[in-house]
Amino acid sequence: MSVPQYRKAAAVALVAGLGLSLTACSTKSDDKDSTAGGKVTITVDCQPVGAQKELLKNWNDDVAEFQKQNPDIIIKSVSVGEQCNNPPDFTARLAGGTVTDVFYGYMTDLQQVLDSGQAMDISQYTNKDTIPTWDSVDPALKGVFTDGGKLYAVPVKNYSMGLVYNKVLFQQAGLDANNPPKTWADVRAAAKKISALGNGIAGYSEYSAGNTGGWHFTSLLYSQGGQVLTADGKKADFNNAMGKQVLQNIKDMRYGDNSMGARQLLQWGDLLTNAGAGKVGMFIGAPDATQAIVSQFQGKFQDWAMSPLPGQDGAAKGTLGGGEGYFFKKDLTPEQVKAGLKWIAYQKLTPGKGQFDYVRAKPQNYPVGLPQPLLFANGSEAQKQELELRKANANVDTANFALFEATPVTIKGEPRNAQAVYAVLDAAMSGVLTNPNSNIDALLKTAEEKVNQLLAAES
Amino acid sequence: MAITTVPETPRKPGRPPSPYSARPQRTSLGRKVRDNLTGHAFLIGAVLCFVVFSWYPMVRGIVMSFQRTRRGETTWVGWDNYSRIIADPSFWPAWQNTFYFTVLALVLGYAVPFFVAILLNEFRHAKGYLRILVYLPVMLPPASALFLFKFYAYDPSEAGLFNAILKALHLPTSQWMQSPEMTMPAMVIASTWMNMGGAVLIYLASLQNIPGELYEAAELDGAGIWRRIRHVTIPQTRLILALLAMLQIVATMQLFIEPLILANGAGAEDSATSVAYLIYQHGFFQNDLNGAAALGVIMLVVLAGFSAVYVRLTAKQD
């Protein structure tokens, strides 16, 4: 090949290569119409990442078994890393139009998904044919994903908050682990004793960054009987005596009792890392917080127990509930929607299968026996089956969660535009946790103004 | 890799000259491209990258700043996003925080590398090793460096590195990132340590261009070190100092990774919220990509102002 020819060939190859690499950058699914040969293909996200070997194997086994039972459906699993538990990643994929055909979202994400125009109304497809346990699914959870009478997602997980506490630290501090705190005065007294153990142990720990501060403020406000927004969702409703009490409790513990440890501005993983290291006596959280402590932060199940959320003077008047579901991307064919629903039904909503395959989970040391997820309505057939399976295969001490289960607290859903509201309320929480001279009235007033403004902008 | 595009073989009579010949003549675009196919192929790659990853997002962002998307419907709303974002209670505090950081970074992050460069320039031995030592932090990924500060240096307990040093010196300890007052100074210290190496090398190169005779003359006139710096070093490096000041302003006003890592975002009582972080918060936490785009455009205009000064200074130097 002569030099000029060589140059031309190199140039053509370079341009072609660039074109190909740019094309490869596109992550949009081209499977929408892939119903050729009578097979329907759907892409689904939240496949466990490679490092989660057993979970990934379970997922792949489920896909294989599902496809065996439904030879006309092909499931293409996509692992999107942090997208499944990280709001910024989720927003980016949603805005970029790169969500999968069936995509995961928090219960708080409904408005955002609707605004993006990415979600499909699946009301007409959700029934016993596509999801055999559909009639057993808690109607309240369906309601969370319903807007204007239209259903946009299938709930697959839910939680409510309680008091998570370290039994070992309770014992070391001379506290009765079977009689955990019931009021904030009890929590305060117990936290003082636990932090007196020294060694950097926080008696009680709390979030104040990455939206988690606002999330916990909301739960604590619910425990007082308050609400974050007015009933119509148009105004902030936390700048009142109950909101002040929530912040005052925390400030008193942080600077009055010095029982909340030195390091603040914690977000989700920070607190659980400390908890896993045995440096946290109590915090508020959902039952799956203990699962995260064990699976991600090297803690032990037997160390942790849960009780209902404490109230100000007696039992809590409410607790925060939330969860997750799967949305369906707009413009899917009816066959794809039905295939997606069948897959969700199999993997997430069938006792004995997928996330409820307790026989498989037990020897793998994934927790069986935690009080949640509670997807099925009280007394429903699916609930009975799931509870029986859970009881028969429990590998965590269910007694540790007995108080939490035996004392149900009224569950309230997350406020409208929850993530944005939580982001604003982080400042109020960080204020009382980092500034001994913080002015609670001023913190709440500023937060109120900000929330009202963002709600006005949304309307 | 060296790319030679100038033809070295003699041209046949009648063939149009290369665009690189001494007397350029008019040639068709097609001919120009054909004559320099390899060069243009490389050019296409660069231009495509700029179009796809820089220019298109910028133009798209500007368009989005005048639109609102609700329920999948995009409408033109004029300046609404701008008025809304300016009315955001976090807007002015974020600019205040950002300017505060920029000023502190000019005082500390700008001056320290200059004086370190002067010191290094004065050393007669182990110059190379010292330069490597100063440049080492630049090679550390910013996230790793900031995590080091977050978990070790700025630990608010007495076990923290800085607090241990302060305690050993019988000075009061600090809450560092957990104190609204200390948030910005602490971020500037970390940022200066991380980025100093590059600036030091530029200053060093500039200092070494100063003729030694000037210092000798100054010494003969009885000038001490401070007078030599004031009357020789600073005037001789004036343009580099001005250029780096502009670059420092433009870079520090885009403050983002420091609040994100050191302060977990907004920091104590929003004391770490910078304009860039506010853009991120609007876009990714408040479901307000249009507001984020508007704020991004405002920031673009402000930075373009500083960049214009930078371009003028560069032209002057040329």
PDB file of N, CA, C and O in Angstrom, chain A residues 350-352 355-356 358 370-376 380-392:
ATOM      1  N   THR A 350     -44.359 -12.711  44.489  1.00  0.00           N
ATOM      2  CA  THR A 350     -44.829 -14.088  44.644  1.00  0.00           C
ATOM      3  C   THR A 350     -44.177 -14.726  45.871  1.00  0.00           C
ATOM      4  O   THR A 350     -42.949 -14.876  45.892  1.00  0.00           O
ATOM      5  N   PRO A 351     -44.969 -15.081  46.886  1.00  0.00           N
ATOM      6  CA  PRO A 351     -44.374 -15.759  48.046  1.00  0.00           C
ATOM      7  C   PRO A 351     -43.622 -17.014  47.596  1.00  0.00           C
ATOM      8  O   PRO A 351     -44.135 -17.804  46.801  1.00  0.00           O
ATOM      9  N   GLY A 352     -42.399 -17.145  48.077  1.00  0.00           N
ATOM     10  CA  GLY A 352     -41.602 -18.320  47.719  1.00  0.00           C
ATOM     11  C   GLY A 352     -40.706 -18.109  46.516  1.00  0.00           C
ATOM     12  O   GLY A 352     -39.884 -18.973  46.194  1.00  0.00           O
ATOM     13  N   GLN A 355     -37.654 -12.204  45.604  1.00  0.00           N
ATOM     14  CA  GLN A 355     -37.281 -11.598  46.892  1.00  0.00           C
ATOM     15  C   GLN A 355     -37.917 -12.331  48.078  1.00  0.00           C
ATOM     16  O   GLN A 355     -37.495 -12.137  49.209  1.00  0.00           O
ATOM     17  N   PHE A 356     -38.924 -13.130  47.834  1.00  0.00           N
ATOM     18  CA  PHE A 356     -39.553 -13.910  48.913  1.00  0.00           C
ATOM     19  C   PHE A 356     -39.101 -15.368  48.913  1.00  0.00           C
ATOM     20  O   PHE A 356     -39.733 -16.219  49.537  1.00  0.00           O
ATOM     21  N   TYR A 358     -37.351 -17.438  50.542  1.00  0.00           N
ATOM     22  CA  TYR A 358     -36.664 -17.546  51.834  1.00  0.00           C
ATOM     23  C   TYR A 358     -35.893 -18.855  51.982  1.00  0.00           C
ATOM     24  O   TYR A 358     -34.894 -18.914  52.698  1.00  0.00           O
ATOM     25  N   LEU A 370     -37.061 -10.520  59.113  1.00  0.00           N
ATOM     26  CA  LEU A 370     -37.268  -9.092  59.362  1.00  0.00           C
ATOM     27  C   LEU A 370     -38.740  -8.766  59.120  1.00  0.00           C
ATOM     28  O   LEU A 370     -39.384  -9.406  58.288  1.00  0.00           O
ATOM     29  N   PRO A 371     -39.267  -7.787  59.817  1.00  0.00           N
ATOM     30  CA  PRO A 371     -40.708  -7.514  59.688  1.00  0.00           C
ATOM     31  C   PRO A 371     -41.126  -6.958  58.330  1.00  0.00           C
ATOM     32  O   PRO A 371     -42.296  -6.818  58.072  1.00  0.00           O
ATOM     33  N   GLN A 372     -40.211  -6.608  57.508  1.00  0.00           N
ATOM     34  CA  GLN A 372     -40.585  -6.018  56.221  1.00  0.00           C
ATOM     35  C   GLN A 372     -39.762  -6.655  55.109  1.00  0.00           C
ATOM     36  O   GLN A 372     -38.718  -7.229  55.394  1.00  0.00           O
ATOM     37  N   PRO A 373     -40.167  -6.575  53.852  1.00  0.00           N
ATOM     38  CA  PRO A 373     -41.255  -5.757  53.322  1.00  0.00           C
ATOM     39  C   PRO A 373     -42.642  -6.335  53.597  1.00  0.00           C
ATOM     40  O   PRO A 373     -42.822  -7.552  53.597  1.00  0.00           O
ATOM     41  N   LEU A 374     -43.571  -5.438  53.817  1.00  0.00           N
ATOM     42  CA  LEU A 374     -44.979  -5.825  54.006  1.00  0.00           C
ATOM     43  C   LEU A 374     -45.761  -5.296  52.820  1.00  0.00           C
ATOM     44  O   LEU A 374     -46.258  -4.186  52.831  1.00  0.00           O
ATOM     45  N   LEU A 375     -45.810  -6.104  51.788  1.00  0.00           N
ATOM     46  CA  LEU A 375     -46.468  -5.642  50.567  1.00  0.00           C
ATOM     47  C   LEU A 375     -47.929  -6.043  50.515  1.00  0.00           C
ATOM     48  O   LEU A 375     -48.726  -5.427  49.817  1.00  0.00           O
ATOM     49  N   PHE A 376     -48.247  -7.086  51.270  1.00  0.00           N
ATOM     50  CA  PHE A 376     -49.604  -7.629  51.139  1.00  0.00           C
ATOM     51  C   PHE A 376     -50.508  -7.149  52.280  1.00  0.00           C
ATOM     52  O   PHE A 376     -50.066  -7.001  53.421  1.00  0.00           O
ATOM     53  N   SER A 380     -54.756 -11.045  53.860  1.00  0.00           N
ATOM     54  CA  SER A 380     -54.824 -11.547  52.478  1.00  0.00           C
ATOM     55  C   SER A 380     -54.109 -12.903  52.384  1.00  0.00           C
ATOM     56  O   SER A 380     -53.258 -13.236  53.222  1.00  0.00           O
ATOM     57  N   GLU A 381     -54.488 -13.660  51.375  1.00  0.00           N
ATOM     58  CA  GLU A 381     -53.928 -14.993  51.185  1.00  0.00           C
ATOM     59  C   GLU A 381     -52.417 -14.930  51.004  1.00  0.00           C
ATOM     60  O   GLU A 381     -51.652 -15.698  51.594  1.00  0.00           O
ATOM     61  N   ALA A 382     -51.958 -13.970  50.165  1.00  0.00           N
ATOM     62  CA  ALA A 382     -50.514 -13.853  49.898  1.00  0.00           C
ATOM     63  C   ALA A 382     -49.763 -13.525  51.185  1.00  0.00           C
ATOM     64  O   ALA A 382     -48.658 -14.020  51.413  1.00  0.00           O
ATOM     65  N   GLN A 383     -50.369 -12.677  52.026  1.00  0.00           N
ATOM     66  CA  GLN A 383     -49.699 -12.317  53.278  1.00  0.00           C
ATOM     67  C   GLN A 383     -49.516 -13.549  54.158  1.00  0.00           C
ATOM     68  O   GLN A 383     -48.451 -13.763  54.744  1.00  0.00           O
ATOM     69  N   LYS A 384     -50.575 -14.368  54.229  1.00  0.00           N
ATOM     70  CA  LYS A 384     -50.492 -15.570  55.065  1.00  0.00           C
ATOM     71  C   LYS A 384     -49.357 -16.482  54.590  1.00  0.00           C
ATOM     72  O   LYS A 384     -48.553 -16.970  55.377  1.00  0.00           O
ATOM     73  N   GLN A 385     -49.318 -16.683  53.274  1.00  0.00           N
ATOM     74  CA  GLN A 385     -48.270 -17.558  52.717  1.00  0.00           C
ATOM     75  C   GLN A 385     -46.883 -16.996  53.009  1.00  0.00           C
ATOM     76  O   GLN A 385     -45.961 -17.723  53.398  1.00  0.00           O
ATOM     77  N   GLU A 386     -46.755 -15.696  52.801  1.00  0.00           N
ATOM     78  CA  GLU A 386     -45.433 -15.066  52.980  1.00  0.00           C
ATOM     79  C   GLU A 386     -44.996 -15.153  54.437  1.00  0.00           C
ATOM     80  O   GLU A 386     -43.846 -15.490  54.734  1.00  0.00           O
ATOM     81  N   LEU A 387     -45.917 -14.897  55.366  1.00  0.00           N
ATOM     82  CA  LEU A 387     -45.581 -14.934  56.790  1.00  0.00           C
ATOM     83  C   LEU A 387     -45.199 -16.338  57.231  1.00  0.00           C
ATOM     84  O   LEU A 387     -44.265 -16.525  58.013  1.00  0.00           O
ATOM     85  N   GLU A 388     -45.914 -17.334  56.712  1.00  0.00           N
ATOM     86  CA  GLU A 388     -45.600 -18.722  57.068  1.00  0.00           C
ATOM     87  C   GLU A 388     -44.203 -19.104  56.595  1.00  0.00           C
ATOM     88  O   GLU A 388     -43.411 -19.705  57.324  1.00  0.00           O
ATOM     89  N   LEU A 389     -43.920 -18.744  55.340  1.00  0.00           N
ATOM     90  CA  LEU A 389     -42.590 -19.029  54.783  1.00  0.00           C
ATOM     91  C   LEU A 389     -41.503 -18.319  55.577  1.00  0.00           C
ATOM     92  O   LEU A 389     -40.433 -18.877  55.852  1.00  0.00           O
ATOM     93  N   ARG A 390     -41.783 -17.082  55.946  1.00  0.00           N
ATOM     94  CA  ARG A 390     -40.795 -16.275  56.688  1.00  0.00           C
ATOM     95  C   ARG A 390     -40.501 -16.909  58.044  1.00  0.00           C
ATOM     96  O   ARG A 390     -39.349 -17.039  58.451  1.00  0.00           O
ATOM     97  N   LYS A 391     -41.587 -17.316  58.698  1.00  0.00           N
ATOM     98  CA  LYS A 391     -41.446 -17.919  60.031  1.00  0.00           C
ATOM     99  C   LYS A 391     -40.662 -19.233  59.949  1.00  0.00           C
ATOM    100  O   LYS A 391     -39.762 -19.497  60.754  1.00  0.00           O
ATOM    101  N   ALA A 392     -40.990 -20.012  58.936  1.00  0.00           N
ATOM    102  CA  ALA A 392     -40.365 -21.338  58.810  1.00  0.00           C
ATOM    103  C   ALA A 392     -38.879 -21.255  58.478  1.00  0.00           C
ATOM    104  O   ALA A 392     -38.119 -22.183  58.764  1.00  0.00           O
TER     105      ALA A 392
END
